């Protein structure tokens, strides 16, 4: 093996794809159980390996030297094999620093709370310290000489200005959890979440609603990979070139992982445009109406006939919750999916919502659509739902012509 990533569980890692965007070299994911780690590191059958949970500290005894950043943090995320001697580095430091600076979170002189007391906390503490934070407190579930509790954070430290989440709380598949509500901090001026799946955690969504600069961990992941790649292959890059590659890698990763979610009225073109997008991007297309019917083993009209709209909406929401955890796909929603604010919230976690704005004059009533089988019903529905589509949408796409044109407009907006 030349290059890769070692860890205990890597099923949801983005690293292989990210390194594929950076350069033309072999990079593999290598899940190693704890009892096999010693053999792997002593056999040394690799050129360089990234290291992730739970081995960032466990590998330290096997290293001949470690970089200054890794020494300061007490953990490595990259091992390079130089003629049989293993050298350790910490490129998470670089990634975290780049993330904070790119998000325009101003740290100097500010009071910062780091949520979590695990290994990633060490990295963020070092970065915040070097960026000149005025005070840094670690928040943990249990009180220790080095940490405060979440209750103390909520009552005694509501004047904190920077919040950084280094816990797995809110990470896929448990995406409804939140470590702490950012909105209770009245001086909040920035928030960072190192989680990158989902792309938008509830923690970041709440911080965004508070109107402060914030970002998730995807750019950190991309940036650390860029620096790791340069070290692995012994390539020297200027600061300007490094930043350029970081930005390109991040954008490629986001484009690949972010779901394209199509919302709009019945007959607005969601299915046809979704099929075109799937062909153009290679992403898998999911249709919420079709999946709901398959799950319920009944057609949409049959679900309505047996349980009414209430039964259908409940079934539809179950489908949406399942799909919202996917990444890198296209989701064509039912016309009424946006009637539920919860559906919209879930779809935004990993998706960008595109409203296919087709003029009412071009929409069609249909007998197979229980709520818009007649023209008058369709017109009334349009009037009611238009404001909801506009509120939910990240982008408004005019679809008054060829579907191909609308599909290309969506791709331009990604």
CSV table of C-alpha atoms in Angstrom, one decimal:
chain,number,residue,atom,x,y,z
A,1,UNK,CA,0.0,0.0,0.0
A,2,UNK,CA,1.3,3.5,-0.9
A,3,UNK,CA,-1.0,6.0,0.8
A,4,UNK,CA,-4.2,5.8,2.8
A,5,UNK,CA,-6.1,6.3,6.0
A,6,UNK,CA,-6.1,4.0,9.0
A,7,UNK,CA,-8.8,4.0,11.6
A,8,UNK,CA,-11.2,1.6,13.3
A,9,UNK,CA,-14.4,2.5,11.4
A,10,UNK,CA,-14.1,4.3,8.1
A,11,UNK,CA,-17.4,3.6,6.3
A,12,UNK,CA,-18.4,7.2,6.1
A,13,UNK,CA,-15.0,8.7,5.5
A,14,UNK,CA,-14.6,11.2,2.6
A,15,UNK,CA,-10.8,11.0,2.5
A,16,UNK,CA,-10.4,8.7,-0.4
A,17,UNK,CA,-12.5,10.9,-2.7
A,18,UNK,CA,-10.8,14.1,-1.4
A,19,UNK,CA,-7.3,12.8,-2.1
A,20,UNK,CA,-8.6,11.8,-5.6
A,21,UNK,CA,-9.3,15.4,-6.2
A,22,UNK,CA,-5.9,16.5,-5.0
A,23,UNK,CA,-3.6,14.3,-7.1
A,24,UNK,CA,-3.2,11.1,-9.2
A,25,UNK,CA,-2.0,8.6,-6.6
A,26,UNK,CA,-3.3,5.5,-4.9
A,27,UNK,CA,-5.1,6.2,-1.6
A,28,UNK,CA,-7.0,3.5,0.3
A,29,UNK,CA,-9.1,3.3,3.4
A,30,UNK,CA,-7.8,0.7,5.8
A,31,UNK,CA,-9.9,-0.3,8.8
A,32,UNK,CA,-7.7,-1.8,11.5
A,33,UNK,CA,-9.0,-3.4,14.7
A,34,UNK,CA,-7.1,-2.4,17.8
A,35,UNK,CA,-5.4,-5.8,18.1
A,36,UNK,CA,-3.9,-5.4,14.6
A,37,UNK,CA,-2.5,-1.9,15.0
A,38,UNK,CA,0.9,-3.1,16.4
A,39,UNK,CA,1.5,-5.4,13.5
A,40,UNK,CA,0.6,-2.8,10.9
A,41,UNK,CA,2.9,-0.2,12.3
A,42,UNK,CA,5.9,-2.5,12.9
A,43,UNK,CA,5.6,-4.1,9.4
A,44,UNK,CA,5.6,-0.6,7.8
A,45,UNK,CA,4.3,-1.7,4.5
A,46,UNK,CA,3.3,1.8,3.4
A,47,UNK,CA,4.7,5.1,2.2
A,48,UNK,CA,2.5,7.3,4.3
A,49,UNK,CA,-0.8,7.0,6.2
A,50,UNK,CA,-3.3,9.4,7.6
A,51,UNK,CA,-4.5,8.4,11.0
A,52,UNK,CA,-8.0,8.9,12.5
A,53,UNK,CA,-10.1,7.9,15.5
A,54,UNK,CA,-9.1,6.1,17.7
A,55,UNK,CA,-5.4,5.9,16.9
A,56,UNK,CA,-4.1,9.5,16.8
A,57,UNK,CA,-2.4,9.0,20.1
A,58,UNK,CA,-2.0,5.3,20.1
A,59,UNK,CA,0.5,5.5,17.2
A,60,UNK,CA,2.9,7.8,19.1
A,61,UNK,CA,5.1,5.1,20.6
A,62,UNK,CA,5.9,3.8,17.1
A,63,UNK,CA,7.3,7.1,15.8
A,64,UNK,CA,10.9,8.2,15.6
A,65,UNK,CA,10.1,11.9,15.4
A,66,UNK,CA,7.0,14.1,15.5
A,67,UNK,CA,6.5,17.6,14.2
A,68,UNK,CA,6.2,20.7,16.5
A,69,UNK,CA,2.4,20.9,15.9
A,70,UNK,CA,2.0,17.3,16.8
A,71,UNK,CA,4.2,17.7,19.9
A,72,UNK,CA,2.1,20.6,21.0
A,73,UNK,CA,-1.2,18.8,20.5
A,74,UNK,CA,0.0,15.4,21.6
A,75,UNK,CA,-1.6,13.6,18.6
A,76,UNK,CA,-0.8,12.9,15.0
A,77,UNK,CA,-3.0,12.4,12.0
A,78,UNK,CA,-0.2,11.6,9.5
A,79,UNK,CA,2.6,9.1,9.5
A,80,UNK,CA,5.4,9.1,6.8
A,81,UNK,CA,7.7,6.2,6.3
A,82,UNK,CA,11.2,7.5,5.6
A,83,UNK,CA,13.5,4.5,4.9
A,84,UNK,CA,11.9,2.5,7.7
A,85,UNK,CA,11.7,5.3,10.2
A,86,UNK,CA,8.2,6.6,11.0
A,87,UNK,CA,7.7,10.4,11.3
A,88,UNK,CA,4.5,11.9,12.7
A,89,UNK,CA,2.7,15.1,11.7
A,90,UNK,CA,-0.5,16.9,12.6
A,91,UNK,CA,-2.2,18.5,9.6
A,92,UNK,CA,-5.5,18.9,11.5
A,93,UNK,CA,-3.9,22.0,13.0
A,94,UNK,CA,-3.4,23.5,9.5
A,95,UNK,CA,-6.9,22.5,8.5
A,96,UNK,CA,-8.6,24.0,11.6
A,97,UNK,CA,-6.7,27.2,11.3
A,98,UNK,CA,-7.6,27.6,7.6
A,99,UNK,CA,-11.3,26.8,8.5
A,100,UNK,CA,-11.5,29.5,11.1
A,101,UNK,CA,-9.8,32.1,8.9
A,102,UNK,CA,-11.9,31.3,5.9
A,103,UNK,CA,-15.1,31.5,7.9
A,104,UNK,CA,-13.9,35.0,9.0
A,105,UNK,CA,-14.3,34.1,12.7
A,106,UNK,CA,-12.2,36.7,14.6
A,107,UNK,CA,-10.6,35.0,17.6
A,108,UNK,CA,-8.0,37.5,18.9
A,109,UNK,CA,-8.9,38.7,22.4
A,110,UNK,CA,-12.2,36.7,22.5
A,111,UNK,CA,-13.5,34.3,25.1
A,112,UNK,CA,-13.9,30.9,23.5
A,113,UNK,CA,-15.6,27.7,24.6
A,114,UNK,CA,-14.5,24.4,23.1
A,115,UNK,CA,-17.2,21.8,23.4
A,116,UNK,CA,-15.7,18.3,24.0
A,117,UNK,CA,-12.7,17.0,25.8
A,118,UNK,CA,-11.4,14.4,23.2
A,119,UNK,CA,-8.4,14.5,21.0
A,120,UNK,CA,-9.8,17.0,18.5
A,121,UNK,CA,-10.1,19.5,21.4
A,122,UNK,CA,-6.3,19.6,21.7
A,123,UNK,CA,-6.0,20.6,18.1
A,124,UNK,CA,-8.6,23.4,18.3
A,125,UNK,CA,-7.2,24.6,21.6
A,126,UNK,CA,-3.7,25.0,20.0
A,127,UNK,CA,-5.1,26.9,17.1
A,128,UNK,CA,-7.3,29.2,19.2
A,129,UNK,CA,-4.3,29.9,21.4
A,130,UNK,CA,-2.1,30.7,18.5
A,131,UNK,CA,-4.7,33.0,17.0
A,132,UNK,CA,-4.7,35.0,20.2
A,133,UNK,CA,-7.9,34.0,22.0
A,134,UNK,CA,-8.2,35.9,25.3
A,135,UNK,CA,-9.6,33.0,27.3
A,136,UNK,CA,-10.3,29.3,26.3
A,137,UNK,CA,-12.5,27.0,28.3
A,138,UNK,CA,-13.2,23.4,27.7
A,139,UNK,CA,-16.8,22.2,28.2
A,140,UNK,CA,-17.3,18.6,29.1
A,141,UNK,CA,-20.1,16.4,30.5
A,142,UNK,CA,-18.1,15.9,33.7
A,143,UNK,CA,-16.4,18.5,35.9
A,144,UNK,CA,-12.6,18.2,36.1
A,145,UNK,CA,-9.8,20.6,37.1
A,146,UNK,CA,-9.4,21.4,33.3
A,147,UNK,CA,-13.0,21.5,32.3
A,148,UNK,CA,-16.4,23.1,33.0
A,149,UNK,CA,-19.7,21.5,32.7
A,150,UNK,CA,-22.4,22.3,30.1
A,151,UNK,CA,-24.6,23.6,32.9
A,152,UNK,CA,-21.8,26.0,33.9
A,153,UNK,CA,-21.4,27.1,30.3
A,154,UNK,CA,-25.1,27.9,30.1
A,155,UNK,CA,-25.2,29.8,33.4
A,156,UNK,CA,-21.8,31.3,34.2
A,157,UNK,CA,-20.3,31.7,30.7
A,158,UNK,CA,-23.1,33.1,28.5
A,159,UNK,CA,-20.8,35.9,27.6
A,160,UNK,CA,-18.6,33.6,25.5
A,161,UNK,CA,-17.9,34.9,22.0
A,162,UNK,CA,-16.6,31.9,20.2
A,163,UNK,CA,-18.0,28.4,20.2
A,164,UNK,CA,-16.2,25.4,18.7
A,165,UNK,CA,-17.9,22.0,18.7
A,166,UNK,CA,-15.4,19.1,18.7
A,167,UNK,CA,-17.8,16.5,19.9
A,168,UNK,CA,-19.6,13.9,17.7
A,169,UNK,CA,-23.0,15.3,18.9
A,170,UNK,CA,-25.0,16.0,15.8
A,171,UNK,CA,-23.0,13.7,13.5
A,172,UNK,CA,-24.6,11.2,11.1
A,173,UNK,CA,-26.7,9.1,11.9
A,174,UNK,CA,-27.8,11.0,15.0
A,175,UNK,CA,-28.2,14.3,13.3
A,176,UNK,CA,-31.0,15.7,15.5
A,177,UNK,CA,-28.7,16.1,18.5
A,178,UNK,CA,-27.1,19.4,19.5
A,179,UNK,CA,-24.3,19.9,22.1
A,180,UNK,CA,-25.5,23.3,23.2
A,181,UNK,CA,-27.7,26.1,21.8
A,182,UNK,CA,-25.5,28.9,20.4
A,183,UNK,CA,-28.4,31.4,20.6
A,184,UNK,CA,-28.1,31.6,24.5
A,185,UNK,CA,-24.7,33.3,24.2
A,186,UNK,CA,-25.5,37.0,24.0
A,187,UNK,CA,-22.0,38.0,22.8
A,188,UNK,CA,-21.6,35.3,20.2
A,189,UNK,CA,-19.5,36.4,17.3
A,190,UNK,CA,-18.5,33.1,15.7
A,191,UNK,CA,-19.2,29.3,15.7
A,192,UNK,CA,-17.3,26.3,14.3
A,193,UNK,CA,-18.3,22.7,14.1
A,194,UNK,CA,-15.7,20.1,13.1
A,195,UNK,CA,-18.5,17.7,12.0
A,196,UNK,CA,-18.8,17.5,8.2
A,197,UNK,CA,-21.5,14.8,7.9
A,198,UNK,CA,-24.1,16.3,7.8
A,199,UNK,CA,-22.9,19.3,5.9
A,200,UNK,CA,-25.1,21.5,8.1
A,201,UNK,CA,-25.6,20.4,11.7
A,202,UNK,CA,-28.3,21.9,13.8
A,203,UNK,CA,-25.6,23.6,15.8
A,204,UNK,CA,-24.4,25.5,12.7
A,205,UNK,CA,-27.9,26.2,11.5
A,206,UNK,CA,-28.8,27.8,14.9
A,207,UNK,CA,-25.6,29.8,14.8
A,208,UNK,CA,-26.4,31.0,11.3
A,209,UNK,CA,-29.8,32.2,12.5
A,210,UNK,CA,-28.0,34.2,15.2
A,211,UNK,CA,-26.3,36.1,12.3
A,212,UNK,CA,-22.7,35.2,13.2
A,213,UNK,CA,-19.9,33.8,11.0
A,214,UNK,CA,-19.9,30.0,11.2
A,215,UNK,CA,-18.8,26.9,9.3
A,216,UNK,CA,-18.8,23.2,9.5
A,217,UNK,CA,-15.8,20.9,9.2
A,218,UNK,CA,-15.7,20.1,5.5
A,219,UNK,CA,-13.1,22.8,4.7
A,220,UNK,CA,-11.0,21.7,7.6
A,221,UNK,CA,-11.1,18.1,6.2
A,222,UNK,CA,-10.1,19.3,2.7
A,223,UNK,CA,-7.4,21.7,3.9
A,224,UNK,CA,-5.7,19.1,6.1
A,225,UNK,CA,-5.8,16.6,3.3
A,226,UNK,CA,-4.0,19.1,0.9
A,227,UNK,CA,-1.2,19.7,3.4
A,228,UNK,CA,-1.0,15.9,4.2
A,229,UNK,CA,-0.7,15.2,0.5
A,230,UNK,CA,2.2,17.6,0.1
A,231,UNK,CA,4.0,16.1,3.0
A,232,UNK,CA,3.3,12.5,1.9
A,233,UNK,CA,4.7,13.1,-1.6
A,234,UNK,CA,7.5,15.5,-0.4
A,235,UNK,CA,6.1,18.4,-2.5
A,236,UNK,CA,6.8,22.0,-1.7
A,237,UNK,CA,4.0,24.4,-2.3
A,238,UNK,CA,3.8,28.2,-1.8
A,239,UNK,CA,1.2,29.6,0.6
A,240,UNK,CA,-0.8,31.0,-2.3
A,241,UNK,CA,-0.8,27.7,-4.2
A,242,UNK,CA,-1.7,25.8,-1.1
A,243,UNK,CA,-4.7,28.1,-0.5
A,244,UNK,CA,-5.8,27.7,-4.1
A,245,UNK,CA,-5.7,23.9,-4.0
A,246,UNK,CA,-7.5,23.9,-0.6
A,247,UNK,CA,-10.3,26.0,-2.1
A,248,UNK,CA,-10.5,23.9,-5.3
A,249,UNK,CA,-10.5,20.6,-3.3
A,250,UNK,CA,-13.2,21.9,-0.9
A,251,UNK,CA,-15.5,23.0,-3.7
A,252,UNK,CA,-15.1,19.7,-5.6
A,253,UNK,CA,-15.9,17.8,-2.4
A,254,UNK,CA,-18.9,19.9,-1.6
A,255,UNK,CA,-20.2,19.6,-5.1
A,256,UNK,CA,-19.9,15.8,-4.9
A,257,UNK,CA,-21.4,15.4,-1.5
A,258,UNK,CA,-24.1,18.0,-1.4
A,259,UNK,CA,-27.6,16.7,-2.4
A,260,UNK,CA,-29.5,18.5,-5.1
A,261,UNK,CA,-33.1,18.8,-3.8
A,262,UNK,CA,-35.8,19.8,-6.2
A,263,UNK,CA,-38.9,21.4,-4.9
A,264,UNK,CA,-41.9,22.8,-6.7
A,265,UNK,CA,-45.5,22.3,-7.7
A,266,UNK,CA,-46.9,19.1,-9.3
A,267,UNK,CA,-45.9,19.0,-13.0
A,268,UNK,CA,-43.2,21.7,-12.5
A,269,UNK,CA,-40.6,19.3,-13.9
A,270,UNK,CA,-38.9,17.8,-10.9
A,271,UNK,CA,-38.8,14.2,-12.2
A,272,UNK,CA,-37.7,15.1,-15.7
A,273,UNK,CA,-35.1,17.6,-14.6
A,274,UNK,CA,-34.0,15.3,-11.8
A,275,UNK,CA,-33.3,12.6,-14.5
A,276,UNK,CA,-31.3,15.0,-16.6
A,277,UNK,CA,-29.2,16.0,-13.6
A,278,UNK,CA,-28.6,12.4,-12.7
A,279,UNK,CA,-27.3,11.8,-16.2
A,280,UNK,CA,-25.1,14.8,-16.2
A,281,UNK,CA,-23.6,14.3,-12.7
A,282,UNK,CA,-23.7,10.6,-12.2
A,283,UNK,CA,-25.6,11.1,-8.9
A,284,UNK,CA,-28.4,8.7,-7.9
A,285,UNK,CA,-31.9,10.1,-8.3
A,286,UNK,CA,-34.5,9.5,-5.6
A,287,UNK,CA,-38.2,10.4,-6.0
A,288,UNK,CA,-40.0,10.9,-2.6
A,289,UNK,CA,-43.4,10.0,-4.0
A,290,UNK,CA,-42.1,6.8,-5.6
A,291,UNK,CA,-40.2,5.8,-2.5
A,292,UNK,CA,-43.1,6.5,-0.2
A,293,UNK,CA,-45.4,4.4,-2.4
A,294,UNK,CA,-42.9,1.6,-2.4
A,295,UNK,CA,-42.5,1.7,1.4
A,296,UNK,CA,-46.2,1.7,2.0
A,297,UNK,CA,-46.8,-0.9,-0.8
A,298,UNK,CA,-49.6,1.4,-2.1
A,299,UNK,CA,-49.9,4.0,-4.8
A,300,UNK,CA,-50.1,7.6,-3.7
A,301,UNK,CA,-53.8,7.8,-4.6
A,302,UNK,CA,-54.4,4.7,-2.6
A,303,UNK,CA,-52.7,6.1,0.5
A,304,UNK,CA,-54.8,9.2,0.2
A,305,UNK,CA,-58.0,7.1,-0.3
A,306,UNK,CA,-57.3,4.9,2.8
A,307,UNK,CA,-55.9,7.5,5.2
A,308,UNK,CA,-56.3,10.9,3.7
A,309,UNK,CA,-53.6,13.6,3.4
A,310,UNK,CA,-52.6,13.1,7.0
A,311,UNK,CA,-51.6,9.5,6.4
A,312,UNK,CA,-49.7,10.4,3.3
A,313,UNK,CA,-47.8,13.3,4.9
A,314,UNK,CA,-46.7,11.1,7.8
A,315,UNK,CA,-45.4,8.5,5.3
A,316,UNK,CA,-43.8,11.1,3.2
A,317,UNK,CA,-41.9,12.5,6.2
A,318,UNK,CA,-40.6,9.1,7.0
A,319,UNK,CA,-39.2,8.9,3.5
A,320,UNK,CA,-37.7,12.4,3.8
A,321,UNK,CA,-36.0,11.6,7.1
A,322,UNK,CA,-34.4,8.5,5.5
A,323,UNK,CA,-33.2,10.4,2.4
A,324,UNK,CA,-31.9,13.4,4.3
A,325,UNK,CA,-29.0,11.3,5.6
A,326,UNK,CA,-27.8,10.5,2.2
A,327,UNK,CA,-25.0,12.5,0.5
A,328,UNK,CA,-24.2,13.1,-3.1
A,329,UNK,CA,-27.7,12.4,-4.5
A,330,UNK,CA,-30.6,14.1,-6.3
A,331,UNK,CA,-33.9,14.2,-4.5
A,332,UNK,CA,-37.1,15.1,-6.4
A,333,UNK,CA,-39.7,15.9,-3.7
A,334,UNK,CA,-43.4,15.7,-3.8
A,335,UNK,CA,-45.2,19.0,-4.4
A,336,UNK,CA,-46.3,19.2,-0.7
A,337,UNK,CA,-43.1,18.1,1.0
A,338,UNK,CA,-42.4,21.7,1.9
A,339,UNK,CA,-45.6,22.0,3.9
A,340,UNK,CA,-43.6,20.5,6.8
A,341,UNK,CA,-41.0,22.7,8.2
A,342,UNK,CA,-39.3,19.6,9.6
A,343,UNK,CA,-39.0,18.1,6.2
A,344,UNK,CA,-37.3,21.3,5.0
A,345,UNK,CA,-34.9,21.4,8.0
A,346,UNK,CA,-33.9,17.8,7.3
A,347,UNK,CA,-33.4,18.2,3.6
A,348,UNK,CA,-31.1,21.2,4.2
A,349,UNK,CA,-28.7,19.2,6.4
A,350,UNK,CA,-27.0,17.7,3.3
A,351,UNK,CA,-28.8,19.5,0.5
A,352,UNK,CA,-29.3,22.6,-1.5
A,353,UNK,CA,-32.9,23.3,-2.3
A,354,UNK,CA,-33.8,24.4,-5.8
A,355,UNK,CA,-37.3,25.7,-6.4
A,356,UNK,CA,-38.4,24.9,-10.0
A,357,UNK,CA,-40.5,28.0,-10.7
A,358,UNK,CA,-42.8,27.0,-13.5
A,359,UNK,CA,-45.6,29.5,-14.4
A,360,UNK,CA,-49.1,28.6,-13.3
A,361,UNK,CA,-50.2,28.7,-17.0
A,362,UNK,CA,-47.8,25.8,-17.8
A,363,UNK,CA,-48.8,23.6,-14.8
A,364,UNK,CA,-51.3,20.8,-15.4
A,365,UNK,CA,-54.1,19.3,-13.3
A,366,UNK,CA,-54.1,15.5,-13.4
A,367,UNK,CA,-56.4,12.7,-12.3
A,368,UNK,CA,-53.6,10.8,-10.6
A,369,UNK,CA,-52.9,13.7,-8.2
A,370,UNK,CA,-55.4,13.6,-5.3
A,371,UNK,CA,-55.0,17.3,-4.4
A,372,UNK,CA,-54.8,18.8,-7.9
A,373,UNK,CA,-57.1,16.8,-10.1
A,374,UNK,CA,-59.0,19.9,-11.2
A,375,UNK,CA,-57.7,23.2,-12.5
A,376,UNK,CA,-59.4,25.2,-9.8
A,377,UNK,CA,-57.7,23.0,-7.1
A,378,UNK,CA,-54.3,23.5,-8.8
A,379,UNK,CA,-54.7,27.3,-8.9
A,380,UNK,CA,-55.7,27.4,-5.3
A,381,UNK,CA,-52.7,25.2,-4.3
A,382,UNK,CA,-50.3,27.3,-6.3
A,383,UNK,CA,-51.4,30.5,-4.5
A,384,UNK,CA,-51.0,28.8,-1.1
A,385,UNK,CA,-47.7,27.1,-1.7
A,386,UNK,CA,-45.7,29.7,-3.7
A,387,UNK,CA,-44.6,31.6,-0.5
A,388,UNK,CA,-43.5,28.3,1.1
A,389,UNK,CA,-41.4,27.3,-1.9
A,390,UNK,CA,-39.8,30.8,-2.0
A,391,UNK,CA,-39.0,30.6,1.8
A,392,UNK,CA,-37.6,27.1,1.6
A,393,UNK,CA,-35.5,27.5,-1.5
A,394,UNK,CA,-31.8,28.2,-1.6
A,395,UNK,CA,-32.1,29.0,-5.3
A,396,UNK,CA,-35.0,29.9,-7.6
A,397,UNK,CA,-34.8,28.3,-11.0
A,398,UNK,CA,-37.1,29.5,-13.8
A,399,UNK,CA,-38.5,26.5,-15.7
A,400,UNK,CA,-40.6,28.1,-18.4
A,401,UNK,CA,-38.7,26.4,-21.3
A,402,UNK,CA,-36.7,23.3,-22.0
A,403,UNK,CA,-35.9,21.0,-19.1
A,404,UNK,CA,-32.3,20.9,-20.3
A,405,UNK,CA,-31.9,24.7,-19.8
A,406,UNK,CA,-33.2,24.5,-16.2
A,407,UNK,CA,-30.9,21.5,-15.4
A,408,UNK,CA,-27.9,23.5,-16.6
A,409,UNK,CA,-29.0,26.5,-14.5
A,410,UNK,CA,-29.0,24.3,-11.4
A,411,UNK,CA,-25.5,23.0,-12.2
A,412,UNK,CA,-24.2,26.5,-12.5
A,413,UNK,CA,-25.5,27.3,-9.0
A,414,UNK,CA,-23.8,24.4,-7.3
